[in-house]
PDB file of C-alpha atoms in Angstrom:
ATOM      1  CA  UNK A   3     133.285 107.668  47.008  1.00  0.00           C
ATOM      2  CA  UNK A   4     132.559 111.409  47.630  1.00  0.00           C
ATOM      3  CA  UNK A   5     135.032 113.841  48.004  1.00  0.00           C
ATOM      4  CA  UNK A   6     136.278 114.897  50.919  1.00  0.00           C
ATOM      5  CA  UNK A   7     135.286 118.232  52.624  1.00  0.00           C
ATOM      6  CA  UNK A   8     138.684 120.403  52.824  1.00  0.00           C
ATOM      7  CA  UNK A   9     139.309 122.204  55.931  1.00  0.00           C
ATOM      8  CA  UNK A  10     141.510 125.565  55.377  1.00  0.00           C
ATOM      9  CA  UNK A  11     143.261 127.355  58.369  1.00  0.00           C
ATOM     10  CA  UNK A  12     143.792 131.205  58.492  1.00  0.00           C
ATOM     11  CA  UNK A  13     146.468 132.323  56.348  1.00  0.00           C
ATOM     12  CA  UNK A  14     150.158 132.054  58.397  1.00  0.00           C
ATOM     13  CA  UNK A  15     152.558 135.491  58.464  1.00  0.00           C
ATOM     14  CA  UNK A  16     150.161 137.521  59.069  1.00  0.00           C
ATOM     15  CA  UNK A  17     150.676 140.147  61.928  1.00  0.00           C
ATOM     16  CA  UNK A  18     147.085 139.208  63.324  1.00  0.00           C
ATOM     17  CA  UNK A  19     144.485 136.980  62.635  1.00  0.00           C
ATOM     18  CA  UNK A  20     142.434 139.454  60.647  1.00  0.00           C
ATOM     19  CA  UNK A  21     142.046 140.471  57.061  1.00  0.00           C
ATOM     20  CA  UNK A  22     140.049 142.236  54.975  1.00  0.00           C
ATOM     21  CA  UNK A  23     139.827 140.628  51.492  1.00  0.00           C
ATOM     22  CA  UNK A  24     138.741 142.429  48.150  1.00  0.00           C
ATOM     23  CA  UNK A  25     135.975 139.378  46.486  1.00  0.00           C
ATOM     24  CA  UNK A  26     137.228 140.105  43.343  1.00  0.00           C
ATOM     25  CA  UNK A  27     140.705 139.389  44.177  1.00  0.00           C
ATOM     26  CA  UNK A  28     140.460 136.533  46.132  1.00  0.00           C
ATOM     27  CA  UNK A  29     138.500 135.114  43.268  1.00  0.00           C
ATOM     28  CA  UNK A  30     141.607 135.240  41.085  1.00  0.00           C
ATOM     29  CA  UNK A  31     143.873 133.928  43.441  1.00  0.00           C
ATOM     30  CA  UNK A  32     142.180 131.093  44.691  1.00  0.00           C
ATOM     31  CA  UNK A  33     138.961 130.865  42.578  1.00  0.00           C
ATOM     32  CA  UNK A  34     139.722 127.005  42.387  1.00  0.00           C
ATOM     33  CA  UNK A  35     139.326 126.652  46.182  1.00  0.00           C
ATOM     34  CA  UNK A  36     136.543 129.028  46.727  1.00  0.00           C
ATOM     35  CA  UNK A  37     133.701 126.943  44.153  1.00  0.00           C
ATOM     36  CA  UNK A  38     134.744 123.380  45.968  1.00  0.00           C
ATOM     37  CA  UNK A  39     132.709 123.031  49.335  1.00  0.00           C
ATOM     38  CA  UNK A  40     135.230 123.673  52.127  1.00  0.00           C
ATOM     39  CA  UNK A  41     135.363 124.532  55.835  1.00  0.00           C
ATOM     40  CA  UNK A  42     137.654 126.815  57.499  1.00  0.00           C
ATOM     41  CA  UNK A  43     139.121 127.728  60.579  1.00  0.00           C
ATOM     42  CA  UNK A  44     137.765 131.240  61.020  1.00  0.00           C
ATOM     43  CA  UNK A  45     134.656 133.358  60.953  1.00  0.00           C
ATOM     44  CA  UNK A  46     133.748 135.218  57.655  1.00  0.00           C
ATOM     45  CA  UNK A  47     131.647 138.776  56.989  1.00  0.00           C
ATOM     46  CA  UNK A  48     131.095 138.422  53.392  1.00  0.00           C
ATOM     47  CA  UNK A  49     129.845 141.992  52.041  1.00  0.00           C
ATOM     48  CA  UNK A  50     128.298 142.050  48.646  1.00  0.00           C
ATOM     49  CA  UNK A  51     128.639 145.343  47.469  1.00  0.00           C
ATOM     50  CA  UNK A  52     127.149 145.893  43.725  1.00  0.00           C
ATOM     51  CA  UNK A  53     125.763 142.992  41.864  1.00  0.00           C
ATOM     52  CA  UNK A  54     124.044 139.631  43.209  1.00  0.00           C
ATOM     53  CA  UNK A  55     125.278 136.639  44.553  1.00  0.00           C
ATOM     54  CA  UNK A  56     125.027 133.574  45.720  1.00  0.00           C
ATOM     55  CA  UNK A  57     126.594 131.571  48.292  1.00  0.00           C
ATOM     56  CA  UNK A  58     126.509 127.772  49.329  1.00  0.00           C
ATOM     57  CA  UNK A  59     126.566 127.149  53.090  1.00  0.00           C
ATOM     58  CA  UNK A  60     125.514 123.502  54.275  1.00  0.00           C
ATOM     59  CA  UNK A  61     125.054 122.505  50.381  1.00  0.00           C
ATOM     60  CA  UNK A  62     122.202 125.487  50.355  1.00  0.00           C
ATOM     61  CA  UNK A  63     122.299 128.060  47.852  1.00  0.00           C
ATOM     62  CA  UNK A  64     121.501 131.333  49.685  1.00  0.00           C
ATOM     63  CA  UNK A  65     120.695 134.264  47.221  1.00  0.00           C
ATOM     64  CA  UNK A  66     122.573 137.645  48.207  1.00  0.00           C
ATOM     65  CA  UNK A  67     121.174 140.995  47.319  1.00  0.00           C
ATOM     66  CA  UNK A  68     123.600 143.931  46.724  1.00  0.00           C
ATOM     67  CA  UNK A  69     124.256 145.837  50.465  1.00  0.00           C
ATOM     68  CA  UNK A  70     123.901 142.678  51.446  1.00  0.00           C
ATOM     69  CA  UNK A  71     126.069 141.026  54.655  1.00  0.00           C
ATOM     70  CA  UNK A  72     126.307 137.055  55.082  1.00  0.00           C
ATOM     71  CA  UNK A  73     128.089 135.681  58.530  1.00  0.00           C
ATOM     72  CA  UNK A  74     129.556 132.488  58.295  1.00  0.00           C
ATOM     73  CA  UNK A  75     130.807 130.683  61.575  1.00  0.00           C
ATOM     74  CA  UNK A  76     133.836 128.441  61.804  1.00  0.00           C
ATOM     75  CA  UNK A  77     133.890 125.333  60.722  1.00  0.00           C
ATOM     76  CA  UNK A  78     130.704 125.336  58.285  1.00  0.00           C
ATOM     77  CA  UNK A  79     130.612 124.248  55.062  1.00  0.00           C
ATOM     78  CA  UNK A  80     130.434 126.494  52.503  1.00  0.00           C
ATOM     79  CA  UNK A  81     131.372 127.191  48.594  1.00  0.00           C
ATOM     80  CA  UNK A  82     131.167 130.483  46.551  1.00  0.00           C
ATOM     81  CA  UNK A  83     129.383 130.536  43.184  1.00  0.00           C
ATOM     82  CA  UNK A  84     131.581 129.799  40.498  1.00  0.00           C
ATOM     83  CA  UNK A  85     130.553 133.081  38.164  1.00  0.00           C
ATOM     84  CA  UNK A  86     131.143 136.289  40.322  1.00  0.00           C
ATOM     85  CA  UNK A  87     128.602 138.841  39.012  1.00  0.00           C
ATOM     86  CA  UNK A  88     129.067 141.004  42.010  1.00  0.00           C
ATOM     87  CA  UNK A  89     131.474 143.176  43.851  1.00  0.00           C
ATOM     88  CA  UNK A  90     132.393 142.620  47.440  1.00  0.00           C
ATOM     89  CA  UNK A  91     134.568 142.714  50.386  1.00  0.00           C
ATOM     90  CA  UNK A  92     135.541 139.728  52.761  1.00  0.00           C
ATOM     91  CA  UNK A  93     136.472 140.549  56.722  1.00  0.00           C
ATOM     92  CA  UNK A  94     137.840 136.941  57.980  1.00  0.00           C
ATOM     93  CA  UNK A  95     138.526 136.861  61.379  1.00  0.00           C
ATOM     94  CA  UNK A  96     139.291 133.867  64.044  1.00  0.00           C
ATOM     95  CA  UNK A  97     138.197 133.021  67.439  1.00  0.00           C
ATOM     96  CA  UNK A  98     141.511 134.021  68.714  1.00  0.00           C
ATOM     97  CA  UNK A  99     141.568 137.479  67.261  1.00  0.00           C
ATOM     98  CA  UNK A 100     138.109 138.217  68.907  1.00  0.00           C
ATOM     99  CA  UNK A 101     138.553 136.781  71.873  1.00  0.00           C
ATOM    100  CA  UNK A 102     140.308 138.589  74.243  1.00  0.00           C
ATOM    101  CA  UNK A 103     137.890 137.841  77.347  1.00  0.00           C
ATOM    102  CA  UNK A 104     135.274 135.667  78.585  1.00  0.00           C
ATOM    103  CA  UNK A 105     132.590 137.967  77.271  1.00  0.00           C
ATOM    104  CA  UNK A 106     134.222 137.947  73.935  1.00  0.00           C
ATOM    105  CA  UNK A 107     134.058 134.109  73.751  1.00  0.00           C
ATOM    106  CA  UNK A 108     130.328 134.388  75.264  1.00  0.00           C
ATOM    107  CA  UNK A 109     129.582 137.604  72.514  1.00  0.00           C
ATOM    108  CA  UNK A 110     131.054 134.818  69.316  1.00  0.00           C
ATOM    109  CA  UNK A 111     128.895 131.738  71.049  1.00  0.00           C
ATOM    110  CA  UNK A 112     125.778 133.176  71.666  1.00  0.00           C
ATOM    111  CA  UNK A 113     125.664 136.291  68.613  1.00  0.00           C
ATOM    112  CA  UNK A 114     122.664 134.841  66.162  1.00  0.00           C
ATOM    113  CA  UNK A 115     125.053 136.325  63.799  1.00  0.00           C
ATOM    114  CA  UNK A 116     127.312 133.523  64.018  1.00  0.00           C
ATOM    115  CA  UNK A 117     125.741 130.917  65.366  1.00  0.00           C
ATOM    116  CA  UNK A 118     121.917 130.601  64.736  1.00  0.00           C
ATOM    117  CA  UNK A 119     121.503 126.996  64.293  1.00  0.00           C
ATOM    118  CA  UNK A 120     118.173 127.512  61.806  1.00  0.00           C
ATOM    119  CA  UNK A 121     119.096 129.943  59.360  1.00  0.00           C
ATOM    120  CA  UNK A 122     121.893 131.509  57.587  1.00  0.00           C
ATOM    121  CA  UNK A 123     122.689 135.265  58.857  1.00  0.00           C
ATOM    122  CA  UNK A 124     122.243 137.481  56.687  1.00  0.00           C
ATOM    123  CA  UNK A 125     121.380 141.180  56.615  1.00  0.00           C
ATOM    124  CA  UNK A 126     120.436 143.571  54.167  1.00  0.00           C
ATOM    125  CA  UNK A 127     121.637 147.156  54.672  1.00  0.00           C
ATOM    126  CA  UNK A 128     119.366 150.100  53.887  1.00  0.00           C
ATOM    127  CA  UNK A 129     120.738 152.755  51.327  1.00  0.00           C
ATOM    128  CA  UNK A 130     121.369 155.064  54.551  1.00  0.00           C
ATOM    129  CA  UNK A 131     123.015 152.776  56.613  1.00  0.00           C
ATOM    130  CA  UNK A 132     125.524 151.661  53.775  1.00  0.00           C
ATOM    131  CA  UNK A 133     127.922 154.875  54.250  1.00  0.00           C
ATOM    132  CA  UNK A 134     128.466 154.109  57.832  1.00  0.00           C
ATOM    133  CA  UNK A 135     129.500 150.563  57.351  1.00  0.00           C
ATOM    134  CA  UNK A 136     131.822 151.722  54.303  1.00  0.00           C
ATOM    135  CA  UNK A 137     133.362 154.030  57.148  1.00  0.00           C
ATOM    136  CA  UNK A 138     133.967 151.503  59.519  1.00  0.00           C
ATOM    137  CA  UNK A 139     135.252 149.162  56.867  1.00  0.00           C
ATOM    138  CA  UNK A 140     137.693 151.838  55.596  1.00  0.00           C
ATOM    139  CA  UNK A 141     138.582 152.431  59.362  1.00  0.00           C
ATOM    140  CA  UNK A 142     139.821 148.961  59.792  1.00  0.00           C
ATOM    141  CA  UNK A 143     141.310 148.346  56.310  1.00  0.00           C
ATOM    142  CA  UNK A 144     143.723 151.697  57.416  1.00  0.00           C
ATOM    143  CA  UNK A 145     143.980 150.787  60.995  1.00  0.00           C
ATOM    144  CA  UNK A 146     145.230 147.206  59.586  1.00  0.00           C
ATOM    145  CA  UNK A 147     147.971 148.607  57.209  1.00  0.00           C
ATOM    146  CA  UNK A 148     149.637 150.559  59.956  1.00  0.00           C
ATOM    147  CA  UNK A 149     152.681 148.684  61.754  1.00  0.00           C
ATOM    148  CA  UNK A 150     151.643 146.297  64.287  1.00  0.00           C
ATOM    149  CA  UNK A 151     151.735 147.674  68.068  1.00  0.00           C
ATOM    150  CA  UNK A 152     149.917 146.856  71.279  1.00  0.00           C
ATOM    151  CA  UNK A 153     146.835 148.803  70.429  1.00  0.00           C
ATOM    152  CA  UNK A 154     146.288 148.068  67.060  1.00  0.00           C
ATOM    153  CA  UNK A 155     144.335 144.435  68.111  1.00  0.00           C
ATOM    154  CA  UNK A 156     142.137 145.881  70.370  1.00  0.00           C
ATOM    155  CA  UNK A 157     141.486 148.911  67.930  1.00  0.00           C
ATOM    156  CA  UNK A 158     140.427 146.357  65.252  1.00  0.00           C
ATOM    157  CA  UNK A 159     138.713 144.031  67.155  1.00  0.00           C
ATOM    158  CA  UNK A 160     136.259 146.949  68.209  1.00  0.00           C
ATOM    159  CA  UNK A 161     135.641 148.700  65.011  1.00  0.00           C
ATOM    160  CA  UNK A 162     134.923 144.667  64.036  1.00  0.00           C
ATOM    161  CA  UNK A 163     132.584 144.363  66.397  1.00  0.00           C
ATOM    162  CA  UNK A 164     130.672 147.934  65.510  1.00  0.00           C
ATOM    163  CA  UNK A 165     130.778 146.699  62.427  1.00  0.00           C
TER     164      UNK A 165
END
């Protein structure tokens, strides 16, 4: 009988559904987890950094360069490699976070980023377009260690989506 497929929620007391997740760390706190196929309840960025990767979504290996981004919806089914011979950053995120309006839920439905049916979304970031995406990601890691207040969501959710 084959194994069933796991389905993992976003991670409770949290002050918002949004983290930003070092690859490396994640790896050695739930590396047993990560190299079973498994769905989850929120929408990944996975960054690779330095190194090469690769990445199982829908049983498929896909083969990530380094500056290279992979967007994974909710709910698809997806494994990391067991060896980790790269360096990278996670950004996991949930439908609730981003969606604070009806164009928000349109902008997560309808992005090819998240949802294109055909291929896996992946994108591979020039050597002079890296530095800007390091800024943003820096913006929201220090935006996201300041004390929670009514701005802070908003201010997240839009460096996210210039991101």
């Amino acid at each position: 009988m084959p194994e069933e497929i796991l389905k993992y929620e976003f991670k409770e007391g949290l002050p918002l559904e949004f983290e930003i997740i070092d690859i490396s760390k994640l790896y050695k706190s739930n590396r047993d987890l990560l190299v079973k196929p498994h769905r989850t309840g929120f929408y990944h960025i996975l960054w690779v950094k330095k190194g090469n990767a690769s990445h199982f979504v829908d049983f498929n290996p896909v083969s990530l360069k380094e500056n290279t981004l992979l967007f994974l919806n909710k709910d698809i089914v997806h494994m990391y490699s067991p060896e980790i011979a790269f360096e990278g950053t996670a950004i996991v995120f949930t439908g609730a976070f981003f969606s604070n309006t009806e164009a928000d839920v349109k902008f997560l439905k309808e992005n090819l980023l998240f949802s294109d049916f055909f291929t896996v979304s992946t994108i591979q970031l020039s050597a002079a377009s890296s530095p800007t995406f390091e800024t943003l990601l820096k913006m929201m890691e220090e935006e996201g260690q300041k004390s929670k207040d009514e701005y802070q969501s908003l201010i997240l959710k839009n460096l996210l989506h210039s991101f």
